Every structure is written in C-alpha cells, then in structure tokens.
Amino acid sequence: MKLFIVAAFLAVAAAVPSSYKPEYNAPGYPAPSYPVPKYTTPTYPAPVYPAPAYPTPSYNKDNKYADITATSQSDERNLDGSSQWSYAQSDYTTREESQVQKKMQGVTYDSYGKESYGEVLGNTNKGSSYWVSPEGEKFTLTWAADEAGFQPKGDHLPVAPVHEYELPVAPVHEYELPVAPVHIPFNGKGYKIY
C-alpha cells in the first residue's frame, strides 16, 4: 500500500505544470567599432659621431724582428685525449709538443672527499724548441714531463756541481755509558727482600 501511495504522489508531481519561466535569451548587440588612431611615425636625426683620432704608430727603426712570420703551424686534437702541435717561424724558431693520456698510480677522491690510492689518468708531455738568440747563438731544448716530473735537456742548461770531496762523518762515541743502579725492594722494617 505504501508503495502505491508513493507511486501516486510521484505521478501527480510529474503531471503538475512547471512554474519556471522559459529560458532567457540575451539580446543581441552590434559589435562596437572604434576609429583607428592615426599616429605619425617619428623621425630621428642620424647620430653623428666624430671619427676617432688615432696617433700614427711609430716603429723603432732598429727592430730586428719586424719581418718574422709564421711559416708553418699544425694543431691536432684526438678523441682519446692525445694531442700534438707545432709551429715554425721565418727566423728558424721552431717548437713542437705532444701530449698523451696515461694510466698511473695516484691519489683519487670520491664524491664525499674520501681519499684512495689507485689508477688515475694523467698527461705525459714531450717536446722540443729551437731558437737563435739575438747574439746569434743557437739553442735546442728538449723536455719530457711525466710521473717522474719535468725533465729538460739542453747544452745551454746549467749542470749541478759534482762533489769530489768526501762528506764528513759524524763522530762515534767510544766511551761506556753509565749504568743505573738496580733497585732492591725493602720490606717495611728496613730489610732487603730476596
């Protein structure tokens, strides 16, 4: 019965005409039209810069090196980290150098700063130079730089003096050192304990 009453109530509610007004339609207005503003393009005068006044360079007439030019030059860089380069000048000055990466033993640090000893990549260089001094003296220098350090070679480099005398020897003490006395324990009454 309750179901019948609920169904009848819903049927009556559905049959009642709606009291809502029909859908609202907004009125249509024409799009506004604005006149295009008229601007005049400004004109600016071109800037006038005075030409800089550079003094005429004056070269020393006694310059012995004014005519030196590079006669050859090369520079080769490889993906494995090795490289080589060289140049030569018209005054016969030359220089050539090569560099190779090499695995060596050394100190490494991880991202936390912890030090460890192991294999590291390092560079080894070798090269040579040749030049003539203003006095006409010819110089040749060759070098190598690796885990043993920088090792230059050339006839013009100074040589460490050679010691031809015998180095002094510290004196030897031939006397006998004193011996500390032996401590013999006593009991509380002044007698030695054996």
Rosetta silent file (secondary structure, phi, psi, omega in degrees, C-alpha in Angstrom):
SEQUENCE: MKLFIVAAFLAVAAAVPSSYKPEYNAPGYPAPSYPVPKYTTPTYPAPVYPAPAYPTPSYNKDNKYADITATSQSDERNLDGSSQWSYAQSDYTTREESQVQKKMQGVTYDSYGKESYGEVLGNTNKGSSYWVSPEGEKFTLTWAADEAGFQPKGDHLPVAPVHEYELPVAPVHEYELPVAPVHIPFNGKGYKIY
SCORE:     score description
SCORE:     0.000 S_00000001
   1 L     0.000  -42.726 -179.606    0.000    0.000    0.000 S_00000001
   2 H   -60.434  -37.143 -179.769    2.788    2.365    0.861 S_00000001
   3 H   -64.832  -39.225  179.581    4.276    1.717   -2.497 S_00000001
   4 H   -64.671  -39.653 -179.601    1.024    2.597   -4.208 S_00000001
   5 H   -67.450  -42.392 -179.743    0.819    5.957   -2.310 S_00000001
   6 H   -64.945  -40.314 -179.295    4.417    6.853   -3.188 S_00000001
   7 H   -67.634  -38.364  178.975    3.795    5.984   -6.874 S_00000001
   8 H   -66.806  -40.318 -179.861    0.623    8.099   -6.960 S_00000001
   9 H   -64.060  -40.265  178.893    2.433   11.055   -5.362 S_00000001
  10 H   -68.275  -34.685  179.197    5.213   10.889   -7.953 S_00000001
  11 H   -67.825  -40.116  179.399    2.673   10.717  -10.813 S_00000001
  12 H   -67.461  -40.308 -178.892    0.872   13.826   -9.547 S_00000001
  13 H   -65.615  -34.770 -179.611    4.171   15.694   -9.127 S_00000001
  14 H   -74.431  -28.041 -176.852    5.192   14.856  -12.679 S_00000001
  15 H   -83.570  -17.382 -177.893    1.846   15.996  -14.148 S_00000001
  16 L   -69.690  133.220  178.799    1.847   19.449  -12.497 S_00000001
  17 L   -65.232  148.806 -177.706    2.807   22.190  -14.974 S_00000001
  18 L   -74.031  139.294  179.143    6.193   23.849  -14.336 S_00000001
  19 L   -94.704    2.681  179.760    6.164   27.275  -12.701 S_00000001
  20 L   -79.278  147.249  178.942    9.635   28.181  -14.120 S_00000001
  21 L   -74.951  158.554  178.356    9.883   30.835  -16.790 S_00000001
  22 L   -65.279  166.620 -176.930   11.137   29.855  -20.247 S_00000001
  23 L   -57.632  138.507 -178.321   14.870   30.010  -20.989 S_00000001
  24 L   -81.239  129.541  175.622   16.327   33.525  -21.008 S_00000001
  25 L  -110.192  122.001 -179.663   17.710   34.697  -24.363 S_00000001
  26 L   -70.202  142.797  178.242   20.171   37.581  -24.172 S_00000001
  27 L   -69.131  150.403  179.562   19.504   40.457  -26.542 S_00000001
  28 L   -92.158  124.661  178.058   21.950   40.798  -29.452 S_00000001
  29 L  -108.821  145.238  176.904   24.032   43.982  -29.539 S_00000001
  30 L   -72.158  149.184  178.787   26.079   45.078  -32.532 S_00000001
  31 L   -67.478  135.746 -179.417   29.878   44.918  -32.095 S_00000001
  32 L   -69.213  148.693  176.914   31.312   48.341  -31.294 S_00000001
  33 L  -121.032  128.234 -179.434   33.504   49.953  -33.910 S_00000001
  34 L  -110.560  143.981  177.010   36.300   52.251  -32.864 S_00000001
  35 L   -71.639  143.170  179.220   38.117   54.601  -35.173 S_00000001
  36 L   -73.453  124.538 -179.758   41.722   53.613  -35.892 S_00000001
  37 L   -67.858  147.922 -179.220   44.029   56.149  -34.214 S_00000001
  38 L  -108.204  113.488  178.008   46.354   57.978  -36.515 S_00000001
  39 L  -109.535  144.594  174.809   49.915   58.186  -35.290 S_00000001
  40 L   -95.563  137.004  179.012   52.689   59.899  -37.092 S_00000001
  41 L   -73.087  122.881 -178.880   55.927   57.973  -37.360 S_00000001
  42 L   -70.323  150.100  176.732   58.588   59.929  -35.514 S_00000001
  43 L  -116.360  134.362 -179.809   61.746   60.786  -37.369 S_00000001
  44 L  -116.273  140.970  176.961   65.041   60.904  -35.612 S_00000001
  45 L   -73.433  144.517  178.921   68.141   62.537  -36.953 S_00000001
  46 L   -65.613  135.209 -179.021   71.000   60.156  -37.659 S_00000001
  47 L   -68.523  146.068  179.363   73.631   60.363  -34.910 S_00000001
  48 L  -114.544  117.996  179.156   76.884   61.974  -35.854 S_00000001
  49 L  -109.518  135.379  176.689   79.981   60.529  -34.249 S_00000001
  50 L   -73.528  142.516  179.160   83.340   62.186  -34.643 S_00000001
  51 L   -66.898  133.940 -179.974   85.958   59.932  -36.180 S_00000001
  52 L   -67.212  143.605 -179.893   88.469   58.773  -33.549 S_00000001
  53 L  -101.738  101.977  178.228   91.889   60.288  -33.894 S_00000001
  54 L   -94.048  137.826  176.274   94.474   57.538  -33.546 S_00000001
  55 L   -70.994  147.672  178.424   98.087   58.515  -33.448 S_00000001
  56 L   -68.770  126.467 -178.146  100.144   57.111  -36.270 S_00000001
  57 L   -65.641  139.401  178.189  102.114   54.164  -34.921 S_00000001
  58 L  -115.181  125.406 -178.695  105.813   54.732  -34.826 S_00000001
  59 L  -102.875  145.883  176.887  108.047   51.709  -35.080 S_00000001
  60 L   -68.772  127.120 -177.540  111.574   51.519  -33.890 S_00000001
  61 L   -67.360  -20.915 -179.094  113.787   51.518  -36.969 S_00000001
  62 L   -90.200   12.509 -178.208  116.192   49.145  -35.198 S_00000001
  63 L   -68.441  110.883 -178.241  113.503   46.455  -34.751 S_00000001
  64 L   -77.604  -16.614 -170.659  115.247   43.269  -35.860 S_00000001
  65 L  -107.822   13.820 -175.744  112.062   41.175  -35.597 S_00000001
  66 L   -66.336  -28.785 -174.973  109.596   43.153  -37.717 S_00000001
  67 L   -98.465   10.323 -179.533  109.779   40.717  -40.627 S_00000001
  68 L   -77.640  127.434  178.943  109.376   37.458  -38.639 S_00000001
  69 L  -130.377  160.718  175.434  106.343   35.500  -39.810 S_00000001
  70 E   -79.111  126.263 -179.399  104.910   32.059  -39.104 S_00000001
  71 E   -97.890  -25.485  174.935  105.912   29.680  -41.886 S_00000001
  72 E  -156.164  154.324  179.576  104.023   26.607  -40.661 S_00000001
  73 E  -158.414  139.178  176.034  101.653   25.636  -37.909 S_00000001
  74 E  -143.475  149.926  179.614   99.721   22.493  -37.003 S_00000001
  75 E  -150.502  115.856 -176.274   97.391   21.547  -34.169 S_00000001
  76 E  -125.091  122.513  178.146   95.856   18.097  -33.855 S_00000001
  77 E  -116.835  129.905 -176.567   93.458   17.086  -31.052 S_00000001
  78 L  -110.238  158.292 -178.185   92.304   13.475  -30.795 S_00000001
  79 L   -67.726  -24.353 -179.666   89.275   11.918  -29.115 S_00000001
  80 L   -81.175    4.623  177.900   91.438    9.753  -26.859 S_00000001
  81 L    96.229   -7.618  178.786   92.831   12.884  -25.166 S_00000001
  82 L   -84.207  158.282  178.551   96.127   12.967  -27.025 S_00000001
  83 E  -156.751  161.877  172.682   97.262   15.978  -28.995 S_00000001
  84 E  -153.481  142.750  179.247  100.218   17.389  -30.863 S_00000001
  85 E  -148.140  157.882 -179.681  101.023   20.816  -32.183 S_00000001
  86 E  -159.051  160.701  171.806  103.940   22.615  -33.738 S_00000001
  87 E  -152.153  159.073  175.494  104.943   25.839  -35.424 S_00000001
  88 E  -138.799  147.789 -178.853  107.907   27.263  -37.296 S_00000001
  89 E  -120.259  166.734 -177.403  108.841   30.877  -37.973 S_00000001
  90 L   -69.405  -14.664  176.806  110.814   32.622  -40.656 S_00000001
  91 L   -92.708   16.206  177.380  113.693   33.224  -38.188 S_00000001
  92 L    73.951   10.324  174.113  114.088   29.402  -37.899 S_00000001
  93 L   -74.265  131.748  178.765  112.472   29.264  -34.443 S_00000001
  94 E  -133.613  155.829  173.448  110.536   26.018  -34.066 S_00000001
  95 E  -153.363  137.254  175.182  108.525   24.353  -31.356 S_00000001
  96 E  -142.621  145.186 -178.369  106.689   21.058  -31.245 S_00000001
  97 E  -148.874  144.126  175.805  104.901   19.322  -28.417 S_00000001
  98 E  -132.988  151.993 -176.553  102.851   16.166  -27.990 S_00000001
  99 E  -140.149  137.188 -178.713  100.696   15.015  -25.123 S_00000001
 100 E  -134.709  141.911  173.618   99.251   11.590  -24.312 S_00000001
 101 E   -84.692  139.931 -175.234   96.981   10.440  -21.519 S_00000001
 102 E  -138.968  143.937  175.605   98.431    7.628  -19.474 S_00000001
 103 E   -81.942  130.096  179.688   97.189    5.473  -16.581 S_00000001
 104 E  -136.847  170.615  174.732   99.328    5.949  -13.482 S_00000001
 105 E   -88.822  131.542 -179.488   99.150    5.251   -9.783 S_00000001
 106 E  -165.830 -177.407 -177.943   97.906    8.231   -7.814 S_00000001
 107 E   -90.219  132.196  175.817   95.508    9.607   -5.248 S_00000001
 108 E  -122.155  158.046  179.202   91.808    9.792   -6.141 S_00000001
 109 E  -127.184  134.905  176.342   88.890   11.316   -4.272 S_00000001
 110 L   -85.451 -176.275 -174.803   85.297   10.123   -4.353 S_00000001
 111 L   -68.256  -13.735  177.314   82.265   12.433   -4.265 S_00000001
 112 L   -97.419    1.046  179.330   82.417   12.525   -0.452 S_00000001
 113 L    87.967    7.562 -179.934   86.068   13.597   -0.402 S_00000001
 114 L   -75.174  131.804 -176.683   87.384   10.210    0.720 S_00000001
 115 E   -89.276  137.286  174.189   90.944    9.684   -0.420 S_00000001
 116 E  -144.606  157.746 -178.434   92.062    6.443   -2.002 S_00000001
 117 E  -106.560  129.082 -179.166   95.123    5.299   -3.903 S_00000001
 118 E  -174.456 -161.277 -179.021   94.651    3.725   -7.301 S_00000001
 119 E   -76.760  131.341  176.173   94.804    4.158  -11.062 S_00000001
 120 E  -131.379  157.375  174.548   94.330    7.700  -12.367 S_00000001
 121 E   -91.113  131.828  177.670   94.609    9.248  -15.811 S_00000001
 122 E  -133.921  166.824  179.612   97.446   11.707  -16.192 S_00000001
 123 E  -102.323  138.784  171.045   99.084   13.581  -19.037 S_00000001
 124 E  -117.272  130.454 -178.297  102.585   12.943  -20.290 S_00000001
 125 E  -118.903  149.414  169.471  104.159   15.635  -22.444 S_00000001
 126 E  -149.388  151.392 -178.292  107.282   15.753  -24.551 S_00000001
 127 E  -173.359 -177.242  178.974  108.542   18.330  -26.939 S_00000001
 128 E  -153.092  154.622  176.306  111.375   20.408  -28.278 S_00000001
 129 E  -136.334  148.326  175.675  112.217   24.006  -29.134 S_00000001
 130 E  -137.751  133.486  177.060  114.893   25.554  -31.297 S_00000001
 131 E  -154.526  162.484  178.470  115.758   29.244  -31.499 S_00000001
 132 E  -115.364  129.023 -178.928  118.573   31.619  -32.282 S_00000001
 133 L   -73.509  164.135  176.834  119.395   34.346  -29.768 S_00000001
 134 L   -58.900  -23.339  178.962  119.848   37.984  -30.866 S_00000001
 135 L   -84.114   -4.351  178.496  123.593   37.389  -30.475 S_00000001
 136 L    96.308    2.854 -179.660  123.414   34.519  -32.998 S_00000001
 137 L   -79.632  135.842 -177.805  123.756   31.657  -30.522 S_00000001
 138 E   -95.396  134.854 -178.819  121.701   28.561  -31.387 S_00000001
 139 E  -124.949  138.291  172.577  119.695   26.833  -28.644 S_00000001
 140 E  -129.086  129.555  179.405  117.924   23.478  -28.633 S_00000001
 141 E  -128.817  126.838  173.189  115.765   22.396  -25.710 S_00000001
 142 E  -119.569  152.136 -179.348  114.010   19.058  -25.381 S_00000001
 143 E  -152.079  161.476  172.404  111.856   18.015  -22.462 S_00000001
 144 E  -140.434  144.127  177.058  109.594   15.335  -21.107 S_00000001
 145 E  -136.067  116.546 -179.137  107.044   15.662  -18.331 S_00000001
 146 E  -149.056 -153.890 -177.334  105.513   12.560  -16.789 S_00000001
 147 L   -65.778  -15.693  177.869  105.194   10.836  -13.428 S_00000001
 148 L   -88.381   -1.182  179.564  108.928   11.411  -12.888 S_00000001
 149 E   102.043 -168.134 -179.797  108.459   15.205  -13.180 S_00000001
 150 E   -89.858  125.162 -176.083  109.726   17.778  -15.667 S_00000001
 151 E  -125.850   89.600  177.769  112.992   16.717  -17.320 S_00000001
 152 E   -82.775  150.933  176.423  114.541   19.371  -19.590 S_00000001
 153 E  -138.377  134.358  177.392  117.679   18.672  -21.642 S_00000001
 154 L  -177.103  147.985 -178.321  119.856   21.152  -23.462 S_00000001
 155 L   -67.712  -22.379 -177.216  123.525   22.076  -23.813 S_00000001
 156 L   -86.663   -9.796 -177.698  122.817   25.586  -22.525 S_00000001
 157 L   -76.592  143.182  178.415  121.224   24.440  -19.240 S_00000001
 158 L   -68.329  150.943 -179.565  123.335   24.649  -16.086 S_00000001
 159 L  -112.176  137.585  178.646  124.604   21.400  -14.606 S_00000001
 160 L   -62.449  142.356 -179.491  124.599   20.720  -10.890 S_00000001
 161 L   -66.869  149.022  178.617  128.130   20.671   -9.423 S_00000001
 162 L   -97.947  128.656  178.216  129.719   17.314   -8.755 S_00000001
 163 L   -81.359  121.630 -179.494  131.089   16.808   -5.247 S_00000001
 164 L  -108.681   10.163  179.615  134.613   15.434   -5.441 S_00000001
 165 L  -115.014  159.874 -178.615  135.320   15.514   -1.742 S_00000001
 166 L   -80.482  132.626  179.765  134.372   13.079    0.969 S_00000001
 167 L   -71.117  143.864 -179.553  131.414   14.112    3.040 S_00000001
 168 L   -66.746  149.397 -179.713  132.094   14.453    6.775 S_00000001
 169 L  -112.181  139.289  178.813  131.010   11.613    9.033 S_00000001
 170 L   -63.231  141.701 -179.099  129.506   12.168   12.451 S_00000001
 171 L   -66.624  151.182  178.526  131.922   11.181   15.274 S_00000001
 172 L  -102.571  130.413  178.393  131.407    7.884   17.012 S_00000001
 173 L   -81.867  127.565 -177.319  131.356    7.908   20.823 S_00000001
 174 L  -111.100   13.672  178.681  133.687    5.260   22.219 S_00000001
 175 L   -98.659  160.358 -177.633  133.065    5.659   25.933 S_00000001
 176 L   -88.513  134.576 -179.774  130.853    3.457   28.054 S_00000001
 177 L   -77.251  146.122  179.403  127.574    4.871   29.235 S_00000001
 178 L   -68.404  150.324 -178.953  126.856    4.769   32.983 S_00000001
 179 L  -105.031  134.908  179.353  124.517    2.062   34.223 S_00000001
 180 L   -70.670  144.949  179.475  121.668    2.956   36.557 S_00000001
 181 L   -66.524  151.418  179.904  121.743    1.223   39.978 S_00000001
 182 L   -81.582  133.207  179.273  119.475   -1.738   40.480 S_00000001
 183 L   -86.528  121.894  178.691  116.560   -1.051   42.830 S_00000001
 184 L  -107.091  121.818 -177.762  116.255   -3.656   45.510 S_00000001
 185 L   -71.093  147.740  177.881  112.894   -3.637   47.279 S_00000001
 186 E  -115.602  152.246  171.080  112.736   -3.436   51.084 S_00000001
 187 L   -82.888  178.578 -176.308  110.093   -4.621   53.426 S_00000001
 188 L   -68.098   -7.090 -175.517  108.667   -2.109   55.868 S_00000001
 189 L  -105.078    5.691  177.204  111.320   -2.941   58.513 S_00000001
 190 L    91.642   10.122  178.497  114.421   -1.953   56.503 S_00000001
 191 L  -101.545  145.398  176.781  115.428   -5.460   55.362 S_00000001
 192 E   -71.930  142.632  176.368  116.085   -6.432   51.788 S_00000001
 193 L  -101.965  123.386 -179.892  113.620   -8.849   50.278 S_00000001
 194 L  -104.350    0.000    0.000  115.283  -11.632   48.281 S_00000001
